[in-house]
PDB file of C-alpha atoms in Angstrom:
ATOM      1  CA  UNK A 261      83.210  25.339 -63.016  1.00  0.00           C
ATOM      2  CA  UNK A 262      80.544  24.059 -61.007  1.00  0.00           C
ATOM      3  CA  UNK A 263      80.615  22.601 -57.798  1.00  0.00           C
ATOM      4  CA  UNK A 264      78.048  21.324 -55.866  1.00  0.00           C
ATOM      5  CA  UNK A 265      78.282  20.372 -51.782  1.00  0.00           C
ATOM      6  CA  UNK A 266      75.947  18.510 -50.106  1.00  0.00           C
ATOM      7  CA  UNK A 267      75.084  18.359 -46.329  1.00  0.00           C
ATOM      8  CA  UNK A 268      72.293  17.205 -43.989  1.00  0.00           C
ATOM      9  CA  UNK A 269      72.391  13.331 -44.088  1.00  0.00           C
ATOM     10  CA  UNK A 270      72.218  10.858 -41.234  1.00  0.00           C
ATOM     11  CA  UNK A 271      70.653   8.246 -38.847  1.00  0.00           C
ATOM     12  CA  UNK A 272      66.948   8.509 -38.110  1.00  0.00           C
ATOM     13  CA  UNK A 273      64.324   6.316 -37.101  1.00  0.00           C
ATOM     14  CA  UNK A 274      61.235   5.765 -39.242  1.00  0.00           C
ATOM     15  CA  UNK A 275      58.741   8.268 -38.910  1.00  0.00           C
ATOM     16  CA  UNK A 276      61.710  11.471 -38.325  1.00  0.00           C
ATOM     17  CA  UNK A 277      63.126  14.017 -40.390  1.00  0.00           C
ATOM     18  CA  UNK A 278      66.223  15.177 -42.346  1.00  0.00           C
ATOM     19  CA  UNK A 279      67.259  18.326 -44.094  1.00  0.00           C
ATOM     20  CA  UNK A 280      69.167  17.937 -46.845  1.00  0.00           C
ATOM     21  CA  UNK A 281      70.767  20.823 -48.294  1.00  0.00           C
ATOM     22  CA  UNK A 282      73.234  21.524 -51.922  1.00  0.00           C
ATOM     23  CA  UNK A 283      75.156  24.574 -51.524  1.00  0.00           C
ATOM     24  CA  UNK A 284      75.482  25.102 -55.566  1.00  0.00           C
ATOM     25  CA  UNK A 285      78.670  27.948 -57.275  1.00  0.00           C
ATOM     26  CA  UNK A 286      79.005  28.676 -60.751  1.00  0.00           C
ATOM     27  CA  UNK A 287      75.220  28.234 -62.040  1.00  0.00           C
ATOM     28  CA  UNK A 288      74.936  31.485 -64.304  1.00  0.00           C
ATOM     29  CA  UNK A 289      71.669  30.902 -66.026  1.00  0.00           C
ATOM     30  CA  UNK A 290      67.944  31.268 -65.321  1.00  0.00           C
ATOM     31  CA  UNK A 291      67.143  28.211 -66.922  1.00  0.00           C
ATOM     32  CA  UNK A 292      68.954  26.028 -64.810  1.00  0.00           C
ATOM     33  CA  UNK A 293      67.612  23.420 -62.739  1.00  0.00           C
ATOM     34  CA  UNK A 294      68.081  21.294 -59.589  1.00  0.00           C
ATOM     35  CA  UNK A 295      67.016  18.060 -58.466  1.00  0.00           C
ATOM     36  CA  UNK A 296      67.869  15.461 -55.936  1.00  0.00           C
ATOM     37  CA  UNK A 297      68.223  11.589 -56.617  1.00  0.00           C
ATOM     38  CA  UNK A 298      69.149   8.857 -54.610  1.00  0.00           C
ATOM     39  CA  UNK A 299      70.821   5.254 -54.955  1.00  0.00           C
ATOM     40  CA  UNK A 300      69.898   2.424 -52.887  1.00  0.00           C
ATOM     41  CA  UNK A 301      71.948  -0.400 -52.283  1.00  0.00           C
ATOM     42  CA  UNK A 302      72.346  -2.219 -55.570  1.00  0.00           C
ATOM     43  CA  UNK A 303      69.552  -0.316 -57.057  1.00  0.00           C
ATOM     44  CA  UNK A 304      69.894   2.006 -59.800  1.00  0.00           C
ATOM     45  CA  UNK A 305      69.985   5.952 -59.043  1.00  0.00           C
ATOM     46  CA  UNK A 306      66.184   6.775 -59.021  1.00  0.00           C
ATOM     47  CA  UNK A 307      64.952  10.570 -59.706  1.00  0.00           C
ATOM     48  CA  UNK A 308      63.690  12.168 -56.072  1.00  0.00           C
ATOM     49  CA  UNK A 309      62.756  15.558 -56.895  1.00  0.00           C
ATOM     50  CA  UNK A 310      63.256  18.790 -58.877  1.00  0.00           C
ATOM     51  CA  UNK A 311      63.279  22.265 -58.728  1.00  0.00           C
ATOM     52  CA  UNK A 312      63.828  24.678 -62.073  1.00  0.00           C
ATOM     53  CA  UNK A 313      66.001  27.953 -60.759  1.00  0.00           C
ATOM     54  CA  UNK A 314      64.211  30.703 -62.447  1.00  0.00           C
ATOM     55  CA  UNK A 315      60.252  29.982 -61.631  1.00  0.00           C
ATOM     56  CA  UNK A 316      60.363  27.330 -58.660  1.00  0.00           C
ATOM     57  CA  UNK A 317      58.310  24.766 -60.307  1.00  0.00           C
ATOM     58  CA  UNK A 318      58.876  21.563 -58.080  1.00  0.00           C
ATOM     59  CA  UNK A 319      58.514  18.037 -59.254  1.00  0.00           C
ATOM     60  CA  UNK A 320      58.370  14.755 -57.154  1.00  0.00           C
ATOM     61  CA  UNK A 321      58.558  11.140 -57.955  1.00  0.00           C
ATOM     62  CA  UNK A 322      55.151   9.374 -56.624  1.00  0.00           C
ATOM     63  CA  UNK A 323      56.387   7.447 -53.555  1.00  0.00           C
ATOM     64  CA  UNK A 324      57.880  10.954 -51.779  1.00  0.00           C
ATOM     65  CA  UNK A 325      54.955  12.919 -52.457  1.00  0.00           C
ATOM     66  CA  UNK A 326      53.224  14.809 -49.676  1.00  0.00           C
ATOM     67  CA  UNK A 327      56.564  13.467 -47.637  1.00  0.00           C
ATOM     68  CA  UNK A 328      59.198  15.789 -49.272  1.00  0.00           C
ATOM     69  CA  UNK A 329      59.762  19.807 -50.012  1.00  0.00           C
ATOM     70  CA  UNK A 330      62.068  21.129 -52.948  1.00  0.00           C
ATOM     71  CA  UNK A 331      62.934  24.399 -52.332  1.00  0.00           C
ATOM     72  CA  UNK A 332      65.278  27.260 -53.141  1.00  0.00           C
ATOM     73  CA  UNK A 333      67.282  30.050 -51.852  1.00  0.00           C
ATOM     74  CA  UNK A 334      68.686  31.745 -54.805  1.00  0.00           C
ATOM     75  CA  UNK A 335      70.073  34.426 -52.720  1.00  0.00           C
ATOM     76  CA  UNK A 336      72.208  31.932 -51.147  1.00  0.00           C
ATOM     77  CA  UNK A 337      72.810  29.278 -54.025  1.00  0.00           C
ATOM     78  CA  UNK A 338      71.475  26.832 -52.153  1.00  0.00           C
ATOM     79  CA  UNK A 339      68.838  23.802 -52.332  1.00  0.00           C
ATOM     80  CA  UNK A 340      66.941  21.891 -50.050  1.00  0.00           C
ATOM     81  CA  UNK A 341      65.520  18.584 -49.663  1.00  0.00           C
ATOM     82  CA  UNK A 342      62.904  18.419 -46.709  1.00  0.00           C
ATOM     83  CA  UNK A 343      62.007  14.700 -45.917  1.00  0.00           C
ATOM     84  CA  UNK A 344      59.587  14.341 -43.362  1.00  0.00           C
ATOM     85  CA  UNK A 345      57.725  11.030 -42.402  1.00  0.00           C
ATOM     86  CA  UNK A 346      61.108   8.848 -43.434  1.00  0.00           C
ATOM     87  CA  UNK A 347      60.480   5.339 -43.939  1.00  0.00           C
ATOM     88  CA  UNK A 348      62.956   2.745 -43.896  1.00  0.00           C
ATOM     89  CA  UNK A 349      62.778   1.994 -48.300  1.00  0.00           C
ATOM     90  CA  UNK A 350      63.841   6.115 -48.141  1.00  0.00           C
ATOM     91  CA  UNK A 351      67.233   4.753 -47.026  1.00  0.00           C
ATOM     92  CA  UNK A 352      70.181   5.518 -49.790  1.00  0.00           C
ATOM     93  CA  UNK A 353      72.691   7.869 -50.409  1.00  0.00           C
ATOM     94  CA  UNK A 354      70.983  11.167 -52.076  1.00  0.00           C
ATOM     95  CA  UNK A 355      72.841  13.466 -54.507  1.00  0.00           C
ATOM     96  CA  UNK A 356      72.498  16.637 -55.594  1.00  0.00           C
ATOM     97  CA  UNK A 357      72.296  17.402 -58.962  1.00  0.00           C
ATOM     98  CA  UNK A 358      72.169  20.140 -61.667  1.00  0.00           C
ATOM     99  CA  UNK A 359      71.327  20.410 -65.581  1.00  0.00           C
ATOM    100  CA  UNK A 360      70.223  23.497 -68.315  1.00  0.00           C
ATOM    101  CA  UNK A 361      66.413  23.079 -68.307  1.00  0.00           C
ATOM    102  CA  UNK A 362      64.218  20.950 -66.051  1.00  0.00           C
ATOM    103  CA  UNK A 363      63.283  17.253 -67.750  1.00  0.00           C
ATOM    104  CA  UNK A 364      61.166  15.659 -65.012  1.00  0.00           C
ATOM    105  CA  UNK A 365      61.725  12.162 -64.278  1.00  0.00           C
ATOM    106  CA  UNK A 366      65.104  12.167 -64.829  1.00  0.00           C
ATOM    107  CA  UNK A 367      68.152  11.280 -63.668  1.00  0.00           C
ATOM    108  CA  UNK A 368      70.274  12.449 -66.491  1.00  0.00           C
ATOM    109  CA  UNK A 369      72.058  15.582 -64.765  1.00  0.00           C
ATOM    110  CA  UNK A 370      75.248  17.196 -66.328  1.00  0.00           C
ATOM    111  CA  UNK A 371      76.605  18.158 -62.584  1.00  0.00           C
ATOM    112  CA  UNK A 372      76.240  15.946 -59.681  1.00  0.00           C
ATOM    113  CA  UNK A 373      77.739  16.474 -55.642  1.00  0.00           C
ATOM    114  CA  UNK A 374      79.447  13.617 -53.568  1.00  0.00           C
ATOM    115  CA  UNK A 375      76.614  11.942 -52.426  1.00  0.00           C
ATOM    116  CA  UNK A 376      74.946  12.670 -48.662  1.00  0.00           C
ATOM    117  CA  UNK A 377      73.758   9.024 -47.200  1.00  0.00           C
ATOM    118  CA  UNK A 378      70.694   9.098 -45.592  1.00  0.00           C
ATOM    119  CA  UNK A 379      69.694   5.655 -43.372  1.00  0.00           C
ATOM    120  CA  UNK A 380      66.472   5.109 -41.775  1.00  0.00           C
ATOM    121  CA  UNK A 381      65.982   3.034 -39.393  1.00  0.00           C
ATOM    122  CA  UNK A 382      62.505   0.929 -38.430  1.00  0.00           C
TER     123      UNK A 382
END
């Protein structure tokens, strides 16, 4: 069974940063991946970023690039989302997310957390 937890969300004001982090249990295999997405208010869930377990191979949707980090801690089964320079249109709730083999782009994930909201304020 799978279970993922997420933690890290918050109030901050434009410009700040957030950590989000996934603590993941019961990923077995290498070729598992993570990724983060994120739902806005009456928008559909849109793809953040991804990580693939194994080799580390990040992926970012345009509009967080050079803003966000994907990273890993295998040792500890854990994710992170670093989100520096936060702008207001970065506000929604972000979840955590896992799938067998890394398909950028997407938002089709076989395991998903509760949901972490994030609000930024301008």
């Amino acid at each position: 069974q799978v279970q993922l937890v997420e933690s890290g969300g918050g109030l901050v004001q434009g410009g700040g940063s957030l950590r989000l982090s996934c603590s993941a249990s019961g990923l077995t295999s290498s070729r598992d991946a993570m990724g983060w997405v994120r739902q806005a208010p009456g928008k559909e869930r849109e793809f953040v970023a991804a990580i693939s377990l194994s080799a580390g191979s990040t992926y970012y949707t345009d509009s967080v690039k050079g803003r966000f980090t994907i990273s890993r801690d295998n040792a500890k089964n854990t994710v992170y989302l670093q989100m520096n320079s936060l702008r207001p249109e970065d506000t929604a709730v972000y979840f955590c997310a896992a799938r067998r083999f890394i398909v950028v782009g997407s938002t089709d994930y076989t395991y998903w957390g509760q949901g972490t909201q994030v609000t930024v304020s301008s």
